[in-house]
XYZ file of N, CA, C and O in Angstrom:
340
model
N 0.674 -1.065 -0.142
C -0.008 -0.101 0.091
C 0.965 1.170 -0.027
O 1.804 1.279 0.764
N 0.569 2.238 -0.973
C 1.283 3.326 -0.860
C 0.949 4.248 0.129
O -0.160 4.144 0.733
N 1.820 5.459 0.235
C 1.378 6.410 1.164
C 0.152 7.383 0.625
O -0.673 7.782 1.833
N 0.066 7.262 -0.410
C -1.070 8.033 -0.852
C -2.669 7.156 -0.520
O -3.351 8.165 -0.035
N -2.610 5.838 -0.723
C -3.480 5.318 -0.366
C -3.686 5.135 1.059
O -4.907 5.160 1.407
N -2.756 5.068 1.838
C -2.976 5.070 3.276
C -3.326 6.451 3.841
O -4.324 6.252 4.723
N -3.030 7.566 3.252
C -3.496 8.835 3.593
C -5.016 8.829 3.405
O -5.764 9.221 4.215
N -5.419 8.503 2.016
C -7.005 8.413 1.750
C -7.753 7.766 2.554
O -8.748 8.098 2.942
N -7.113 6.379 2.886
C -7.989 5.451 3.773
C -8.039 6.192 5.141
O -9.107 6.149 5.777
N -6.893 6.743 5.755
C -6.900 7.412 7.027
C -8.038 8.596 6.982
O -8.620 8.700 8.029
N -7.960 9.415 5.964
C -8.917 10.312 5.817
C -10.316 10.121 5.870
O -11.297 10.638 6.336
N -10.586 8.733 5.253
C -12.122 8.419 5.101
C -12.509 7.731 6.637
O -13.594 7.853 7.049
N -11.351 7.055 7.265
C -11.697 6.634 8.580
C -11.840 7.929 9.725
O -12.985 7.525 10.580
N -11.420 8.774 9.501
C -11.424 10.089 10.372
C -12.601 10.539 9.978
O -13.578 11.243 10.971
N -13.103 10.634 8.871
C -14.629 11.329 8.514
C -15.623 10.109 8.924
O -16.697 10.542 9.574
N -15.340 8.805 8.986
C -16.317 8.029 9.584
C -16.384 8.185 11.296
O -17.508 8.106 11.935
N -15.197 8.358 11.771
C -15.166 8.894 13.034
C -15.872 10.001 13.712
O -16.577 9.633 14.679
N -15.653 11.069 12.997
C -16.580 11.983 12.898
C -17.945 11.925 12.994
O -18.810 12.346 13.616
N -18.394 11.077 11.952
C -19.980 10.765 11.785
C -20.327 9.841 13.088
O -21.594 10.309 13.352
N -19.587 8.921 13.427
C -19.910 7.990 14.565
C -20.139 8.975 15.922
O -20.941 8.672 16.384
N -19.273 9.924 16.026
C -19.223 10.739 17.122
C -20.681 11.504 17.109
O -21.007 11.609 17.835
N -20.927 11.961 16.068
C -22.152 12.743 15.925
C -23.232 11.838 16.154
O -24.552 12.195 16.487
N -23.320 10.836 15.327
C -24.495 9.833 15.686
C -24.480 9.320 17.252
O -25.622 9.301 17.611
N -23.308 9.331 17.730
C -23.455 8.844 19.392
C -23.998 10.089 20.075
O -24.517 9.661 21.108
N -23.880 11.270 19.713
C -24.435 12.615 20.357
C -25.716 12.708 20.263
O -26.471 12.947 21.123
N -26.176 12.609 18.977
C -27.363 13.027 18.564
C -28.276 11.971 18.016
O -29.557 12.171 17.609
N -27.750 10.659 18.088
C -28.695 9.683 17.595
C -30.119 9.283 18.397
O -30.912 8.844 17.760
N -30.068 9.590 19.443
C -31.238 9.153 20.346
C -32.209 10.219 20.014
O -33.234 9.999 20.557
N -31.839 11.168 19.338
C -32.706 12.148 19.303
C -33.881 11.906 18.189
O -35.144 12.187 18.254
N -33.392 10.856 17.157
C -34.050 10.202 16.244
C -35.335 9.618 16.727
O -36.576 10.002 16.192
N -35.441 8.617 17.547
C -36.414 8.041 18.026
C -37.270 8.802 18.979
O -38.428 8.770 18.824
N -36.628 9.827 19.514
C -37.674 10.638 20.501
C -38.477 11.425 19.277
O -39.637 11.904 19.696
N -37.819 12.065 18.177
C -38.591 12.851 17.337
C -39.710 11.918 16.574
O -40.685 12.411 16.557
N -39.279 10.740 16.065
C -40.414 9.932 15.675
C -41.507 9.611 16.585
O -42.541 9.514 16.229
N -41.067 9.455 17.879
C -42.299 9.173 18.971
C -43.209 10.517 19.106
O -44.272 10.486 19.272
N -42.441 11.690 19.151
C -43.274 12.624 19.108
C -44.322 12.994 17.917
O -45.533 13.366 18.126
N -43.815 12.870 16.722
C -44.499 13.064 15.222
C -45.574 11.879 15.597
O -46.751 12.181 15.048
N -45.295 10.987 16.109
C -46.352 9.514 15.969
C -47.341 9.707 17.127
O -48.213 8.865 17.335
N -47.019 10.645 18.061
C -47.868 10.793 19.264
C -47.809 9.438 20.185
O -48.910 9.147 20.577
N -46.521 8.920 20.082
C -46.273 7.744 21.157
C -46.316 8.409 22.600
O -45.927 9.297 22.709
N -46.734 7.379 23.469
C -46.285 8.146 24.966
C -45.152 8.093 25.105
O -44.323 7.075 24.823
N -44.825 9.206 25.565
C -43.155 9.283 25.792
C -43.061 9.395 27.496
O -41.941 9.453 27.938
N -44.006 9.155 28.214
C -43.774 9.151 29.678
C -43.632 7.638 30.121
O -44.130 6.866 29.398
N -42.768 7.630 31.223
C -42.585 6.441 31.821
C -43.831 5.675 32.435
O -44.588 6.563 33.475
N -43.979 4.570 32.132
C -45.441 4.074 32.664
C -44.900 2.886 33.458
O -43.985 2.378 33.242
N -46.072 2.473 34.370
C -45.791 1.170 35.356
C -45.669 0.101 34.465
O -46.373 0.030 33.197
N -45.318 -1.045 34.958
C -45.140 -2.139 34.125
C -46.324 -2.826 33.216
O -46.402 -3.163 32.524
N -47.748 -2.931 34.295
C -48.826 -3.539 33.596
C -49.272 -2.532 32.326
O -49.593 -3.006 31.322
N -49.117 -1.365 32.454
C -49.417 -0.410 31.681
C -48.453 -0.336 30.401
O -48.853 -0.287 29.326
N -47.169 -0.603 30.643
C -46.179 -0.575 29.776
C -46.195 -1.731 28.746
O -46.214 -1.779 27.557
N -46.921 -2.798 29.268
C -47.090 -4.215 28.379
C -48.199 -4.036 27.376
O -47.959 -4.336 26.282
N -49.333 -3.201 27.791
C -50.358 -3.226 27.065
C -50.309 -1.903 26.150
O -51.027 -1.826 25.161
N -49.591 -1.076 26.650
C -49.452 0.506 26.145
C -48.561 0.238 24.786
O -47.988 -0.902 24.449
N -47.951 1.375 24.515
C -47.185 1.309 23.191
C -45.733 2.063 23.572
O -44.909 2.500 22.821
N -45.515 2.437 24.873
C -44.387 3.165 25.150
C -43.033 2.152 25.075
O -41.986 2.587 24.886
N -43.370 0.786 25.091
C -42.332 -0.247 24.799
C -41.530 0.356 23.586
O -40.284 0.123 23.357
N -41.890 0.730 22.452
C -41.472 1.058 21.215
C -40.546 2.156 21.477
O -39.499 2.002 20.676
N -40.783 2.904 22.060
C -39.920 4.099 22.172
C -38.442 3.889 22.958
O -37.453 4.042 22.764
N -38.752 2.791 24.088
C -37.471 2.376 24.688
C -36.724 1.405 23.942
O -35.671 1.297 24.046
N -37.592 0.685 22.897
C -36.728 -0.766 22.006
C -35.909 0.245 21.105
O -35.056 0.091 21.123
N -36.612 1.462 20.426
C -35.525 2.280 19.361
C -34.676 2.909 20.153
O -33.841 3.089 19.478
N -34.792 3.518 21.439
C -33.690 4.163 21.960
C -32.454 3.056 22.187
O -31.227 3.332 21.980
N -32.894 1.865 22.483
C -31.817 0.904 22.667
C -31.103 0.327 21.288
O -29.893 0.037 21.252
N -31.980 0.456 20.470
C -31.686 0.116 18.850
C -30.509 1.070 18.480
O -29.546 0.778 17.884
N -30.810 2.482 18.697
C -29.845 3.501 18.351
C -28.571 3.330 19.133
O -27.441 3.808 18.655
N -28.843 3.069 20.595
C -27.650 3.053 21.259
C -26.654 2.012 20.625
O -25.359 1.990 20.515
N -27.280 0.644 20.436
C -26.331 -0.366 19.985
C -25.779 -0.056 18.572
O -24.781 -0.549 18.266
N -26.552 0.658 18.002
C -26.260 0.951 16.546
C -24.944 1.874 16.697
O -23.569 1.979 15.856
N -24.852 3.065 17.692
C -23.482 3.763 17.849
C -22.623 3.192 18.505
O -21.398 3.255 18.029
N -22.917 2.115 19.265
C -21.769 1.330 19.730
C -21.283 0.522 18.766
O -19.910 0.399 18.916
N -21.833 -0.130 17.739
C -21.331 -0.669 16.580
C -20.374 0.009 15.587
O -19.523 -0.251 15.192
N -20.902 1.473 15.281
C -20.183 2.318 14.801
C -18.641 2.616 15.669
O -17.780 2.763 14.714
N -18.834 2.856 16.884
C -17.520 3.112 17.455
C -16.560 1.992 17.067
O -15.438 2.225 17.243
N -16.987 0.661 17.543
C -16.305 -0.511 17.281
C -15.635 -0.614 15.907
O -14.749 -1.007 15.614
N -16.293 -0.238 14.716
C -15.954 -0.379 13.630
C -15.125 0.583 13.373
O -13.968 0.215 12.596
N -15.035 1.908 14.013
C -13.778 2.833 13.606
C -12.810 2.346 14.411
O -11.600 2.459 13.902
N -12.746 1.734 15.575
C -11.530 1.417 16.191
C -11.025 -0.007 15.452
O -9.626 0.055 15.534
N -11.801 -0.775 15.206
C -11.218 -1.774 14.393
C -10.503 -1.403 12.890
O -9.349 -1.689 12.635
N -11.128 -0.271 12.288
C -10.536 0.322 11.081
C -9.101 0.938 11.566
O -8.237 0.732 10.516
N -9.269 1.665 12.629
C -8.052 2.282 12.866
C -6.934 1.398 13.197
O -5.875 1.387 12.933
N -7.176 0.272 13.835
C -6.138 -0.734 13.989
C -5.657 -1.310 12.972
O -4.624 -1.890 12.649
N -6.497 -1.520 12.178
C -6.205 -2.253 10.797
C -5.617 -1.437 9.884
O -4.623 -2.032 9.032
N -5.253 -0.152 9.961
C -4.733 0.520 8.776
C -2.997 0.900 9.319
O -2.397 1.129 8.575
N -3.000 0.735 10.622
C -1.635 1.071 11.205
C -0.723 -0.031 10.777
O -0.920 -1.153 10.882
N 0.675 0.301 10.398
C 1.470 -0.711 9.879
C 2.077 -1.428 11.338
O 2.022 -1.160 12.288
């Protein structure tokens, strides 16, 4: 691999790192905005109401976005480790 290729790959990894940092910071706003627009209940409910209600969707989507953020951070760390000589 030439120095120019290594530099281009490093720039792409840095861009992915910035994007994953932004997603980590603001990613949970997406399910909150979807819940607000769909008028899902956003308040915390007790367990029996939570089972029959629809607030479980909000919590599930928050966890989904948190796991996606975690996966992006891990992908960036593996990419950084793989490019170094």
